[in-house]
């Protein structure tokens, strides 16, 4: 908290007024708004010179004052006319004061003319004065100042900011539709960060004077990036008077208050660019970190940074543009707001779509009145209204309008959008003209942004429709517990996105029916008939039923869908509009079920409603223009009256009968001709009237074009005048610089001549001194040369003597070297020296062998490990191959079995014959062998045993070797009985055993 000496008071003295019309029934009051705080004067008499004599003051410290001056936060004074009977307030005009002009020295009062004044002819004004003084008064204790503070963190437990990373980032959660800032464990609150671009002034100063201000096809728009979301405003074409709609961009942030303030303090400034195509004409910066410094309780109010910020051109263009005074600087009105999502802040108004207006009052009661605002000379907190306060004041008449200043969006919705009239720039969304609801809307809080009304056009075939909906009652509740029912709905086609709600809640129980209080609402809007039918057929009106509980949050019970297409098919009844035109009315009444959101087939209640649609004919207002100096009165075209068709004459007959003697004026032909002439005159009058209207419209268009070009010329002349003034100042400065430089050059020339004379004299003196010095140096050099020649002769003699000494030394060195070599040879012959050499060699060999042994051991272990792994890998491959082979073998066996069964029948007959044939052959062979054995038996019985014994021994050795080889391979685990090498060994073992048996 700032020291006592730093506390300041901004005091606004509202003394008196002038040029106000006298009105006994009304009274005047002035309401001042600054930084979300509102102060008001006491009502005074509505006379020509009302006497206010009131001081309004705001408390703040020097740091906050400095921030407001940097952001150009305005002080807005709004004058109201209050009806003494109905207590309704009507805007008379407003004044915007610049905070930078407030000084600590009291200034003389000045007259400020009301802007957007209701009394355009008399030009009313207020006598005001501003002062900045030190707040030395002791502050009285108030209940608002004693608030509970958060307990300090316990020792040993780190605070939330200590657990945060150095750089916080916003992470988009697409399925939830919000950005998360900080860890998820600490993010439990929802906030809404909004940026509103409200107005712009003096934008033509950003364009060089050589370029046209409004070229064909050129579109200008504002661009900025909000949490990595690129946002552009609606394009506009005229820089002199930008007619863009104020737009608000909002992002939802899930975080906590402390983490969000830390995140905003780390964020760079928000850059807002004025662009034309892909080029930036100028930019400004709005500090987001200022939101974290605003001392506002986000639980009940929004933190706002607003003001008119200067647009700076790019550096490459800024060099070509002249410097501008403060009143010609291009500015853009921007408001940045941070609020909690659960609470509707006082600094924000109701969101309205398009240019429509909204009123709320019961159908059978006039709007309630508003009591006069209580005067508060000093305030340190925003103005708060009680919950049961009367509704907002009614809208001003169509003759008043607002200008683009730093006002609140709520003020714009009350005063600015009424000038849009019954019009729509886009045929898909018609503009709402008036909406009536039974519940009175609570009055909004402080103002933050002001928006001006645009120019809109209405198609010639658009109709004026009035749609009303009366939600009668609810019954047949299927829930076990009673509910406090509140109904809510919105339909953007009627021009408003704000929800319509019933109030107060109605208690509904099982098997009962309850009427809904204040549930009637009517909408006036302009639309095309086919557009109305298409929208009613496609888009139903969804009514939500909410249960409102004071102890917890509201709960959605269900939704009821009203098909507006039934209204189009109902019977039409004639209707006479207030303008005298004929229209029609359609009414439809029905009961529809209320369906739960969790189970689309489950009905929780029944809703009874009555819907009415009235067609009041063609819209008479064709165009509505809101400017700074005049109010456009909409043209009311007249429809040509219907005329009866001229009757066709009867066909002539062959033998006409004699006619009765009648007067010529009573004949049918005369009456027909008379009606025809009257119809021609009527058509001529209508044609002349249409020509006059066309002429009037063309003249108005030409006048408007002339005014626009005249404004462009005036702006160009002012810009040229500023440039010429700057150039003139530069030329005068350049001329003074040239004169000064000429004087300096003349003085420098005289000084140069004097220096030349001095330098010439110095040169001659120096030249004489050099000649004398060179003569003396020549003598010295000759003497030194003689001395050096004597020294050289002495050095030559010394050199010969030294060379002789070197030769003697070299001879002595060679003799000593020979003696040392002889001594070394004698020493080498000794046995101790030879043994020591051998020991050294053996030691080296031992070290080398130990190193080789160690490397060999390591290699052996490594190779053993590799060999074990290779054997295991090979065993695994063998097992896999055996499994594959078994599979193939089984498949082949199955095929062989099939083939065997197939040919079994054919081979059965041949088998018996072949067996018989083989048995005969075997019998014959046995007989033959028996005969041979009988013949050679005695001869071989003597020599047979010895060779047979030798063959059997060799066969046993061969069989033993094969068995050992097979067992060795199987013990390794690499081979199995199905491997080819094992099968080959088995075959050889069997052959050896067979040969052994023979």
Tab-separated table of N, CA and C in Angstrom, residues 44 121 249 408 437 825 882 909:
chain	number	residue	atom	x	y	z
A	44	UNK	N	-31.162	18.533	-10.022
A	44	UNK	CA	-31.452	19.970	-9.940
A	44	UNK	C	-32.551	20.294	-10.947
A	121	UNK	N	-30.278	22.123	-31.240
A	121	UNK	CA	-30.318	23.520	-31.671
A	121	UNK	C	-29.716	24.456	-30.627
A	249	UNK	N	-13.415	-9.729	-28.681
A	249	UNK	CA	-12.870	-11.084	-28.779
A	249	UNK	C	-12.574	-11.576	-27.368
A	408	UNK	N	-18.496	2.525	-21.785
A	408	UNK	CA	-18.797	1.121	-21.530
A	408	UNK	C	-19.639	0.566	-22.650
A	437	UNK	N	-39.824	-7.941	-22.435
A	437	UNK	CA	-39.768	-9.087	-21.521
A	437	UNK	C	-40.341	-8.669	-20.189
A	825	UNK	N	84.733	-50.122	-23.741
A	825	UNK	CA	84.943	-51.484	-24.236
A	825	UNK	C	85.490	-52.363	-23.132
A	882	UNK	N	13.852	-78.320	-36.989
A	882	UNK	CA	13.241	-79.629	-36.759
A	882	UNK	C	11.724	-79.516	-36.707
A	909	UNK	N	-4.531	-106.480	-56.364
A	909	UNK	CA	-4.545	-107.652	-57.233
A	909	UNK	C	-3.135	-108.035	-57.645
